[in-house]
Structures are given as structure tokens and as C-alpha cells.
Short mmCIF file of C-alpha atoms and ligand atoms in Angstrom, two decimals:
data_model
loop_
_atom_site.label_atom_id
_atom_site.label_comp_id
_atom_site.label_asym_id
_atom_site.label_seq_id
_atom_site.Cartn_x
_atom_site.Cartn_y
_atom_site.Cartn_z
CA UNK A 1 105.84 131.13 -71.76
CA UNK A 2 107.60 133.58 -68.99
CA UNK A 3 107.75 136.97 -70.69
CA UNK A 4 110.64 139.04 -69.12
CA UNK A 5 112.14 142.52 -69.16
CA UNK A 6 115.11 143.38 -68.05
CA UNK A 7 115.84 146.58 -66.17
CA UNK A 8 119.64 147.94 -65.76
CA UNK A 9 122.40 146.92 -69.15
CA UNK A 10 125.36 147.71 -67.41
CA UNK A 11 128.06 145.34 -66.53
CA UNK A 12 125.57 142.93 -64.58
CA UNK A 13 122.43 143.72 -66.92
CA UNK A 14 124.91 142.06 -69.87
CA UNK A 15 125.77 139.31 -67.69
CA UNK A 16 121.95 138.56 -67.37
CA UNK A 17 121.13 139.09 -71.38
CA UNK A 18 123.87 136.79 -72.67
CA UNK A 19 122.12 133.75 -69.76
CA UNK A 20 118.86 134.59 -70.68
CA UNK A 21 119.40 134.52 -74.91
CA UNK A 22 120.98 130.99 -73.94
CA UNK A 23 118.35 129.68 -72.03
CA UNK A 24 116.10 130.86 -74.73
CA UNK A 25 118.31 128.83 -77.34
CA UNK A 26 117.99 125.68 -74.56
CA UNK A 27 114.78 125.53 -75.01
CA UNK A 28 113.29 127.02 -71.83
CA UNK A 29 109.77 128.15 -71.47
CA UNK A 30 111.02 132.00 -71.50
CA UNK A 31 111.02 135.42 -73.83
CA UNK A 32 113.01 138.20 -72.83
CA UNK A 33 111.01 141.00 -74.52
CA UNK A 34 112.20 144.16 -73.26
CA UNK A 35 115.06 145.87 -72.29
CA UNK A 36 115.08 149.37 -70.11
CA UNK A 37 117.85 151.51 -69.29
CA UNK A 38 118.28 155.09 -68.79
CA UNK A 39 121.28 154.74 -71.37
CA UNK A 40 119.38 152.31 -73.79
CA UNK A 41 119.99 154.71 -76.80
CA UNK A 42 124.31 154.65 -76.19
CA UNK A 43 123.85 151.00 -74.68
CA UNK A 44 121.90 149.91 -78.00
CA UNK A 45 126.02 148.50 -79.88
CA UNK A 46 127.70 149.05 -76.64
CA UNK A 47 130.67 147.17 -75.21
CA UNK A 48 131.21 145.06 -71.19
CA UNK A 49 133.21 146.19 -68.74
CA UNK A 50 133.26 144.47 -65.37
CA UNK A 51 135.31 141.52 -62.75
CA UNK A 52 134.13 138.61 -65.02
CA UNK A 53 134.30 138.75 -68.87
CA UNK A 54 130.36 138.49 -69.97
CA UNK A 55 130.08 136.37 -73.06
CA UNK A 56 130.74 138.64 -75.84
CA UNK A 57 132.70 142.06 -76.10
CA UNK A 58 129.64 144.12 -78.71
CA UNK A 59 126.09 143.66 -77.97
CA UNK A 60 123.42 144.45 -80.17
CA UNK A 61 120.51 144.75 -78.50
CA UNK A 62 117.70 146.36 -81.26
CA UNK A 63 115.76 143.26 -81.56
CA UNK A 64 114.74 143.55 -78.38
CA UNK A 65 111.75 146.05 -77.27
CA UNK A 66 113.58 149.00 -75.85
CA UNK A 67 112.99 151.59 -73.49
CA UNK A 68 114.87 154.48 -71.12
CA UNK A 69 112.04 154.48 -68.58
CA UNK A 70 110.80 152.17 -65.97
CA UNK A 71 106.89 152.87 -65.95
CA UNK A 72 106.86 153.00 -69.85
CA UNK A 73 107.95 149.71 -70.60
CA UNK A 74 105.70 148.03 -67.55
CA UNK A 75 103.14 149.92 -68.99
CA UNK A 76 103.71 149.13 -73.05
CA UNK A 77 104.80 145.32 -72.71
CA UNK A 78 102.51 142.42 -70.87
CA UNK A 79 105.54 140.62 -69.07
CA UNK A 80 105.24 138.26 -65.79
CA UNK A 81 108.67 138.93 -64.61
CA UNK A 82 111.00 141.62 -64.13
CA UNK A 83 114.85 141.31 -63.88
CA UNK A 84 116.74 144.32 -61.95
CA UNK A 85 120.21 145.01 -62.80
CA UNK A 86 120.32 148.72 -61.29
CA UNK A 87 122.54 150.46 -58.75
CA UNK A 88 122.25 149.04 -55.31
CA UNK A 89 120.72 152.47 -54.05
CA UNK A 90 117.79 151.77 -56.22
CA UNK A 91 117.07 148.61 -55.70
CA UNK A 92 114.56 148.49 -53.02
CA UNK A 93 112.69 151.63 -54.22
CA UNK A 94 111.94 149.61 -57.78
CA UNK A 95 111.67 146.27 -56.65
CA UNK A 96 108.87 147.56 -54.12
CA UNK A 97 107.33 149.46 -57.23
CA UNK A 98 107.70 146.79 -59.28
CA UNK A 99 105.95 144.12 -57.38
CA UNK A 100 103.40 146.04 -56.27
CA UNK A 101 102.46 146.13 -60.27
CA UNK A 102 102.00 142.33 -59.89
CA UNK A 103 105.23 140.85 -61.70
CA UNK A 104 108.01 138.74 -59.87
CA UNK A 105 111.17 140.27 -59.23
CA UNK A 106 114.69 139.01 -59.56
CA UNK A 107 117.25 141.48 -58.49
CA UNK A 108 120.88 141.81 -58.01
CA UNK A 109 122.77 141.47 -54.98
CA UNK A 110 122.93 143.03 -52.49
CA UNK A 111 119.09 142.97 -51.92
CA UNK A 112 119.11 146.75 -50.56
CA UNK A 113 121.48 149.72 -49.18
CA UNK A 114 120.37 148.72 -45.78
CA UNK A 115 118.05 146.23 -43.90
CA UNK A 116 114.88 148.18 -43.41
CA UNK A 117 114.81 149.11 -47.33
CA UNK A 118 115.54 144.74 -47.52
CA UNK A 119 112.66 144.11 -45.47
CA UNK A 120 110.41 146.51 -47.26
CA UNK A 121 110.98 144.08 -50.62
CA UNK A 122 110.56 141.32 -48.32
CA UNK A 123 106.47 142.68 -47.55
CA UNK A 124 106.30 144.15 -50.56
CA UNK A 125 106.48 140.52 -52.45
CA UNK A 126 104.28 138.91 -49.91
CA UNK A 127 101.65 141.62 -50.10
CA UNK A 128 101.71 141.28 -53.87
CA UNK A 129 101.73 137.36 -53.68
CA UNK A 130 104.98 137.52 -56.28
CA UNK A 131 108.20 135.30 -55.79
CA UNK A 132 111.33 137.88 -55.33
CA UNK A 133 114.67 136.55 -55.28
CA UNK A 134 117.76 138.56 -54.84
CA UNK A 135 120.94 137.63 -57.24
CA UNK A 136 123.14 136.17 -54.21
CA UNK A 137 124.87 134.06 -56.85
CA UNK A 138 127.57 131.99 -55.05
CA UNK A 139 124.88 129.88 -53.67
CA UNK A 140 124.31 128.40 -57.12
CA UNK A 141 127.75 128.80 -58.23
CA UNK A 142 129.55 125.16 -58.46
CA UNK A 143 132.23 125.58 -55.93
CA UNK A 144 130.58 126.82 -53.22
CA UNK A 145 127.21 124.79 -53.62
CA UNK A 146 129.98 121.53 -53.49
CA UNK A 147 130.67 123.41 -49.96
CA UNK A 148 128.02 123.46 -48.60
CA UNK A 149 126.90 120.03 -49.57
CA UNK A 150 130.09 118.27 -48.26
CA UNK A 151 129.64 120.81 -44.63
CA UNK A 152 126.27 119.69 -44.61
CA UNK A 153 126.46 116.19 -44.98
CA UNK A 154 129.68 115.73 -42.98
CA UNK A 155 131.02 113.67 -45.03
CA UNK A 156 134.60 114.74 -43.63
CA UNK A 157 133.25 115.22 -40.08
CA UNK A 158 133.14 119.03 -38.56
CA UNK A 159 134.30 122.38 -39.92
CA UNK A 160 137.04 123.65 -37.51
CA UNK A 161 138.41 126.65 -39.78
CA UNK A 162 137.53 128.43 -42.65
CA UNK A 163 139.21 131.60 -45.01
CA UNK A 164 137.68 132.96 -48.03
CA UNK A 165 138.94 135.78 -50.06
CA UNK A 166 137.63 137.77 -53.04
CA UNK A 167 139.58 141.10 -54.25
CA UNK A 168 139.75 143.09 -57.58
CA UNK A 169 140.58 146.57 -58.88
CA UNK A 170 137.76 149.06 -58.07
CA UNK A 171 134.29 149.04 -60.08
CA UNK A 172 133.91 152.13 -61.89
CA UNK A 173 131.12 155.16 -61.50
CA UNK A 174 128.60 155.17 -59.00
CA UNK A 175 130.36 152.34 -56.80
CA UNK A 176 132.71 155.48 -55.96
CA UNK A 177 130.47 157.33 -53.60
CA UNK A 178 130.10 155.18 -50.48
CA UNK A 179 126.83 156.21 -49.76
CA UNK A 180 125.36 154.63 -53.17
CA UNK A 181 127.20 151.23 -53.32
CA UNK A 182 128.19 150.66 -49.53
CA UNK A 183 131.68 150.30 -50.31
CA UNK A 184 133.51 147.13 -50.54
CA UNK A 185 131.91 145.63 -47.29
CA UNK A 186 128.17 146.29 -49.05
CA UNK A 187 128.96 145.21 -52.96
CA UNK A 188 131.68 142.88 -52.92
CA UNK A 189 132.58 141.27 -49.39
CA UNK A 190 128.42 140.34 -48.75
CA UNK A 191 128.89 137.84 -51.25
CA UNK A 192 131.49 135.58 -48.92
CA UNK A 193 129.21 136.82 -45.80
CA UNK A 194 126.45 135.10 -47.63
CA UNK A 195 128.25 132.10 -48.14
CA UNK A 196 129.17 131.59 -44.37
CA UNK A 197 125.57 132.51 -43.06
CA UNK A 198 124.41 129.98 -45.55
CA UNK A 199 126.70 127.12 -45.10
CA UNK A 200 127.81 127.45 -41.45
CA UNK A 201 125.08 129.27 -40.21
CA UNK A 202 124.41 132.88 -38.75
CA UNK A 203 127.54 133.78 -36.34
CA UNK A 204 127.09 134.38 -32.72
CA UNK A 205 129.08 137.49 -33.31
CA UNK A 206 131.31 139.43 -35.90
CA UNK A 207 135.07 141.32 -35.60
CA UNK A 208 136.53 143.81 -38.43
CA UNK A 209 138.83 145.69 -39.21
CA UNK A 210 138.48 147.78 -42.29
CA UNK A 211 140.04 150.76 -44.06
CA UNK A 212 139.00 153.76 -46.28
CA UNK A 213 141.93 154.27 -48.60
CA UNK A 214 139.70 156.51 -51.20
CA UNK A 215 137.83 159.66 -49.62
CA UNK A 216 134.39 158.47 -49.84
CA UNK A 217 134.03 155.20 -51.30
CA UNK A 218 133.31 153.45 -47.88
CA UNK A 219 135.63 150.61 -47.19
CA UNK A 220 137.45 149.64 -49.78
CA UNK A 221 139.07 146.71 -48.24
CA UNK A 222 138.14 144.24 -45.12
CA UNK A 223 138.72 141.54 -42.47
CA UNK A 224 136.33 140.34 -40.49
CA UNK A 225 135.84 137.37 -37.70
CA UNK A 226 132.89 135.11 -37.60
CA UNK A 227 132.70 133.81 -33.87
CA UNK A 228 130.45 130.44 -33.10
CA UNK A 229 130.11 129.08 -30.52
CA UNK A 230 132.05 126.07 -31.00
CA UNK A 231 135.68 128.28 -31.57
CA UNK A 232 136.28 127.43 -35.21
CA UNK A 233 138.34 130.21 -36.99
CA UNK A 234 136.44 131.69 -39.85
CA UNK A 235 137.47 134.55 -41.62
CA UNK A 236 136.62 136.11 -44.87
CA UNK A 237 139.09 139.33 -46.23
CA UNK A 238 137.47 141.69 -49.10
CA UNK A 239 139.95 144.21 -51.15
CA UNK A 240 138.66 146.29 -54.13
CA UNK A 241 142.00 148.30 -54.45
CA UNK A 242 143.86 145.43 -56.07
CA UNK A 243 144.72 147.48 -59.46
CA UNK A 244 147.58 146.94 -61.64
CA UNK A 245 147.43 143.49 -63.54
CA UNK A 246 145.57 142.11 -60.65
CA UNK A 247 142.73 140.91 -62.34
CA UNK A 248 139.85 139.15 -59.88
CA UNK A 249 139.88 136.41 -57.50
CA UNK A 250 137.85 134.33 -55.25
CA UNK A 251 139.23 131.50 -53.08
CA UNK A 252 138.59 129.94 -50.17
CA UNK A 253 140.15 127.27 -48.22
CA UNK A 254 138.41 125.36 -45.43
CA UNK A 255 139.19 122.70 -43.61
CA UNK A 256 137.62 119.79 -42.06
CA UNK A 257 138.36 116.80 -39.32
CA UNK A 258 139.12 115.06 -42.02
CA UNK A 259 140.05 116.59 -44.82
CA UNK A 260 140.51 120.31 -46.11
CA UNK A 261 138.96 121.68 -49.30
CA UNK A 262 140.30 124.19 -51.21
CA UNK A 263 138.92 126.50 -54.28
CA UNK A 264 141.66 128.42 -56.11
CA UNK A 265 142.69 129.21 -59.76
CA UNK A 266 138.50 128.11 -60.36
CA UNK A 267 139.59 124.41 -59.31
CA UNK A 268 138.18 122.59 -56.38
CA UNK A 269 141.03 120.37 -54.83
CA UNK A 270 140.33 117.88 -51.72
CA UNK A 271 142.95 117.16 -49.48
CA UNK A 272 142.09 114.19 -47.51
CA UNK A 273 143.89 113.97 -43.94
CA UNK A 274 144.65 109.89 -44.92
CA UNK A 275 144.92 110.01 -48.65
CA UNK A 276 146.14 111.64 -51.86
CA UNK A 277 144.19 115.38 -52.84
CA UNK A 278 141.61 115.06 -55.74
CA UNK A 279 140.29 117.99 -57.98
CA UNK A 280 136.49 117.77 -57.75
CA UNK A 281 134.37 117.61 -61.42
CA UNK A 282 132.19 120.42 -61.19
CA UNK A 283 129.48 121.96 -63.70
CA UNK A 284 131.04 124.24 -65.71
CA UNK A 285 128.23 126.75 -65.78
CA UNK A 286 128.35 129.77 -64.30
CA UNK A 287 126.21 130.93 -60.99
CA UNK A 288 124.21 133.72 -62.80
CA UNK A 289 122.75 131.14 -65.59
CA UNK A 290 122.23 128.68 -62.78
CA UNK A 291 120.46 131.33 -59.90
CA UNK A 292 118.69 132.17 -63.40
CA UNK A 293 117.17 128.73 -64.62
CA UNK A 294 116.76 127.74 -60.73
CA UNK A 295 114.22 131.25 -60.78
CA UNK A 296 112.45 130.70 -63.39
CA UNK A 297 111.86 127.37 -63.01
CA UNK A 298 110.71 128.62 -59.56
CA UNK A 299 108.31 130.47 -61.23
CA UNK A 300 107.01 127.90 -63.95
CA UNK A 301 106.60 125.38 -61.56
CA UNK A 302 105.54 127.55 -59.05
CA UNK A 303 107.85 125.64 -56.68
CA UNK A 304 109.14 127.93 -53.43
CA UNK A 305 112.22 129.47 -53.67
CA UNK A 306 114.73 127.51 -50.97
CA UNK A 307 118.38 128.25 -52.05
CA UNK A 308 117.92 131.69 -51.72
CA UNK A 309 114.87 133.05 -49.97
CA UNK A 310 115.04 136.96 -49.90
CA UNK A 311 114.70 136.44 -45.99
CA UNK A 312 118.16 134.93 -45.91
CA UNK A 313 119.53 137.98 -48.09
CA UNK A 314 118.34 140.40 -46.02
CA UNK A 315 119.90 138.50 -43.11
CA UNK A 316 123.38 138.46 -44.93
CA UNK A 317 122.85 142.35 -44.97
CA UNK A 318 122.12 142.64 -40.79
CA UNK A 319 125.51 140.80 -40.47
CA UNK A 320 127.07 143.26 -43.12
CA UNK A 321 125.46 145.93 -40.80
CA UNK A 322 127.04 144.33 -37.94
CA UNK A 323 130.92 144.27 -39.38
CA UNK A 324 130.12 148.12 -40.83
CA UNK A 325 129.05 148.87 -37.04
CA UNK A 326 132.63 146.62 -36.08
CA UNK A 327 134.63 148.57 -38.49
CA UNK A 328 133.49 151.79 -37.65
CA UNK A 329 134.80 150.61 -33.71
CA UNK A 330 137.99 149.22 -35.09
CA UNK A 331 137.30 145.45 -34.74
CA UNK A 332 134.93 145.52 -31.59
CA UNK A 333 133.48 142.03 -31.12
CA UNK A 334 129.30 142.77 -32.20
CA UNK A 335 126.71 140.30 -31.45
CA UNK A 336 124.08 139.37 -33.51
CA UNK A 337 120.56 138.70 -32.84
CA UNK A 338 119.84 134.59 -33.34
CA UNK A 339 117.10 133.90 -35.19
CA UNK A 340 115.26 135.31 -37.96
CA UNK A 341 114.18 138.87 -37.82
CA UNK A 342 112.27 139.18 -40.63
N1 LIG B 1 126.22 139.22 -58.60
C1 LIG B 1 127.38 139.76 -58.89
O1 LIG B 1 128.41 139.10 -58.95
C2 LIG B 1 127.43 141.24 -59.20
C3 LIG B 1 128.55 141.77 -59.90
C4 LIG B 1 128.53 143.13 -60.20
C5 LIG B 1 127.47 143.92 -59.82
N2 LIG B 1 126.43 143.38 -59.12
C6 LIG B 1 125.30 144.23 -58.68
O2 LIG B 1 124.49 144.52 -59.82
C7 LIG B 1 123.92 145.82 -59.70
C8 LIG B 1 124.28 146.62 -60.97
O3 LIG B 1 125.68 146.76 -61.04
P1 LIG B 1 126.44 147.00 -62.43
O4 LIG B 1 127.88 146.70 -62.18
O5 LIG B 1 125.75 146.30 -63.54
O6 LIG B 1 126.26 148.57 -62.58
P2 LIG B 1 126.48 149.41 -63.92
O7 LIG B 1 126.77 150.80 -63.49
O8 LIG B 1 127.46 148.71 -64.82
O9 LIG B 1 125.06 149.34 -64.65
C9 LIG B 1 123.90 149.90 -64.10
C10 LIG B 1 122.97 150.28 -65.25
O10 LIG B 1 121.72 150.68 -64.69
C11 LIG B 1 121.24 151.79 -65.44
N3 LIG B 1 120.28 152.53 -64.63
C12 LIG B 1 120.52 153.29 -63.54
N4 LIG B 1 119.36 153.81 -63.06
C13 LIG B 1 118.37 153.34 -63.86
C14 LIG B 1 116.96 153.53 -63.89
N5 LIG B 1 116.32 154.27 -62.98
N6 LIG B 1 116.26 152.93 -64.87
C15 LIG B 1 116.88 152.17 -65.80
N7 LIG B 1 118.21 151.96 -65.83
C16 LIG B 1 118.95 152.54 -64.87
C17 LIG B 1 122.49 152.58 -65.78
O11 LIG B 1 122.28 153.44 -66.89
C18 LIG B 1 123.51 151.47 -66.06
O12 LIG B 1 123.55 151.12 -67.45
C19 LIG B 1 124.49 146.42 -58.41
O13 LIG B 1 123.55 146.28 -57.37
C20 LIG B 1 125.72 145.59 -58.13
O14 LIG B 1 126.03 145.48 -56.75
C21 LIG B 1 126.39 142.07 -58.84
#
């Protein structure tokens, strides 16, 4: 039985809790025990706010072990994993901490503020011998895991362009100050960055154009390039300023030799060059229960964690590097170093 606490019930900390009490009703070989969070006394009936609804609207959380301090609950509870849901500026800083106390370590997205800090988790986990994956959850979410699979296969020949989008009204709180969340670029546009490193590869080099429209939040919206060799046009755009009745959305649209796929409206539609379009049947489960199950599973099994090694998140964040490093020279072309670097 994996014994787990969860650190961080904000917006994503909820998200976690409701996919960990149903993996506990499945049946999986898990107990969340504990629950930490510098709030945990407001937080104990509190309500979700965030892009994507979590499951309920109240939670009540006092059946759970409770604390509002890191060291106290590793020290009080006997757990063999630990689930960070903190501020991005914290990550690396706990995670290191927490795997040097011997437990594995799944934490949100983006793995750090910056590369070195990402790397640091990356030694950290090997010194300790723990498994640390970092919350990159479009590789486990349905429509982009079908992506990948058909690009990889080629079962409609080459990828010659590609556009992905993902926009919603500004996060609340800390995500304000630039320096803590890295902006749009950092918190929300790494997650379509990840997606083209993993399924077309790491670009030769990167192009954007960005804009500050709120005195220091960073970025808050973004275009960038992805340049390989072979000239196909990929392109991902980021905006956190869409308020209003905007709501959230993530698309893409990429297409192929023969045939273009396209995710929109949370459908996957292909549009073969020869034939009539299709909507693909996809699982209807979400990415965070899936990157969940596939980690502890990772863990019970002790099978090695391939989807989403935290090597290949801290890569996604050298390319984010590279587009801040673009933006900051209004779109000049940077190159990237091939090969891993970690
Ligand atoms: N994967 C995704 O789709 C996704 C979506 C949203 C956020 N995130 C990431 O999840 C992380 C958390 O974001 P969020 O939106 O849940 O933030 P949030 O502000 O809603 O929640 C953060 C919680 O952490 C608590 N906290 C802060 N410092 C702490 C400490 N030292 N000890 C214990 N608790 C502490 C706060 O009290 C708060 O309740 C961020 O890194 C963010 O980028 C990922």
C-alpha cells in the first residue's frame, strides 16, 4: 500500500485530491493520508477556483491527517510518496528537500523557475535513488497522447505543419508577480512547448514574439516559431488575458501528408486528404488521473518512468528559456543546444 501526502490544496492540490480519492475507490494499492498547506485551517470546507472545473465545488477535507507545515507532517506520518501542488517558485527548493528525506516526488508543472533549480531535482532524485516525475500532464492527456502516436507511427506519412493554442483569463495571486510564476511563457505556454519537444522532437531553433500587457506579470501572452530542419511550420500562441466570458481553451490543428488532425471543442476530428473526416473515440479520463495512476503504478511496479522523465521536463524549460531569451530580443531566431544536457 503507497501511503501519500499531499503538499499544496489550491486550485491544482484539489485537482490531485478528487484523482487520488477515486483511485482509492478503484481499488488501487494507495492511501492518501495527509494533507499540508500553509492555509489548511481556511482550506479545511473550502471551495475551487481555477481553468478546469475540479470535481466538486465544497471539499471537506478533516478526515484526512492535516497539517500547515512541511517538516511536521514528513516528520508525524510514515508515507512513501509525496505529491507537490505548490507555487512554481517553490518547487525545486521542496522537491530537493523532500527527496533527500527518501520519499518519491510527484510535482506540478513546470518542474522549476529555471533550469539549474530543474536540474538540481533532477540529482537530487538520483542521489536519493527516488522516482520524481514532474506533472507535465498533456502527455497523458487523450488528445495529445493520440498525437503523438499517429506522428510517431506515420500512419498519415510526415508532419509538414503544426498550430496549437491554449488561452484563458489570468490565474489569480501569486501568478501576478512575474518573477514567482514566469508569466504566461513559464505556467501556461510550457505545456504546448512540451508537447512539441515530445512529439516532434527538440527544435533546431526558436522565434517569439511576446508582450507584457500587466506591469510585472511577465508575458502574459505569446507566439513563438519552432524551426527543424526539415521547414515544417510549427507554431504554438499562449494568451492569459482572455477575460470576459472567455472561459479556457486548448486546440491544436496539425496536419499531415495525408491527412490533418484537429483537437477543438475537446473533440479529436481526422480529416483524411482522400476520404470523409472522423471524430476519434478517446478515453474520457482526464490527464491528471492518468499522469497519476501511470506514477504510481511506476512506483508499485517499480517500472521506469518513460512518458515523462524529469530529464525531458527540464528540457521543455531550456526551450522556454530560449523563447524568454527570443522575446526579450523581439523574435530573434535562438538556437538550441541538440542533445540532452542533463
Ligand atoms: N498541470 C496543470 O494543468 C496546472 C494547472 C494549474 C496550475 N499548475 C501548477 O500547479 C502549481 C500550483 O498552482 P495552483 O494553481 O494550485 O496554485 P494555488 O495558489 O491555487 O495553490 C497553491 C497552494 O499552495 C499553498 N502553499 C504555498 N506555499 C506552501 C508551503 N510552503 N507549504 C504548504 N503549502 C503551501 C498555498 O497556501 C495554496 O493553497 C503551480 O506550479 C502551477 O504552475 C498546473
Amino acid at each position: 500500500m503507497l501511503k501519500i501526502g499531499l503538499i499544496g490544496f489550491g486550485f491544482m492540490g484539489k485537482m490531485h485530491f478528487d484523482n487520488y480519492e477515486r483511485l482509492m475507490k478503484e481499488g488501487e494499492s494507495i492511501q492518501l493520508i495527509s494533507i499540508c498547506d500553509l492555509q489548511i485551517e481556511e482550506l479545511k470546507n473550502s471551495s475551487a477556483e481555477g481553468n478546469i472545473a475540479t470535481e466538486r465545488d465544497e471539499y471537506d477535507i478533516t478526515s484526512y491527517k492535516l497539517y500547515d507545515d512541511i517538516d511536521t507532517m514528513l516528520d508525524n506520518e510514515e508515507l512513501d510518496m509525496v505529491d507537490i501542488a505548490i507555487p512554481t517558485y517553490l518547487h525545486a527548493e521542496i522537491a530537493c528537500k523532500v527527496l533527500a528525506r527518501g520519499y518519491h516526488v510527484l510535482c506540478e508543472k513546470p518542474v522549476a523557475g529555471n533550469s539549474v533549480d530543474g536540474r538540481k531535482m533532477v540529482e537530487a532524485a538520483k542521489q536519493a535513488d527516488r522516482k520524481l516525475m514532474i506533472g507535465q500532464c498533456l502527455r497523458f492527456w487523450p488528445a495529445y497522447e493520440y498525437l503523438k502516436e499517429a506522428v510517431a507511427d506515420k500512419r498519415f506519412g510526415e508532419v509538414v505543419s503544426g498550430s496549437f493554442f491554449r488561452g484563458s483569463a489570468m490565474p489569480k495571486g501569486w501568478y501576478h508577480d512575474g518573477s514567482l510564476s514566469g508569466g504566461c511563457l513559464l505556467d501556461m505556454h510550457i505545456h504546448d512547448t512540451d508537447i512539441i519537444q515530445w512529439v516532434l522532437g527538440k527544435p533546431l531553433k526558436v522565434s517569439t514574439i511576446a508582450k507584457k500587457v500587466m506591469p510585472g506579470s511577465g508575458y502574459d501572452n505569446v507566439s513563438t516559431n519552432y524551426i527543424y530542419a526539415d521547414g515544417k511550420a510549427i507554431n504554438a500562441q499562449s494568451d492569459w488575458r482572455l477575460e470576459g466570458d472567455f472561459g479556457f481553451e486548448m486546440t491544436y490543428r496539425v496536419n499531415l501528408e495525408k491527412a490533418n488532425i484537429v483537437f477543438k471543442d475537446n473533440i479529436v476530428k481526422v480529416n483524411p486528404n482522400d476520404s470523409e473526416g472522423y471524430v476519434v473515440e478517446l478515453s474520457e479520463d482526464s490527464g491528471y488521473y492518468r499522469e497519476i495512476k501511470y506514477f504510481i503504478h511506476s512506483i508499485l511496479e517499480d517500472t521506469e518512468i518513460t512518458v515523462c522523465s524529469p530529464e525531458s521536463a527540464v528540457e521543455t524549460l531550456e526551450i522556454i528559456e530560449a523563447e524568454m531569451r527570443s522575446a526579450d530580443q523581439l523574435g530573434e531566431t535562438v538556437e538550441l543546444r541538440q542533445g540532452s544536457v542533463v
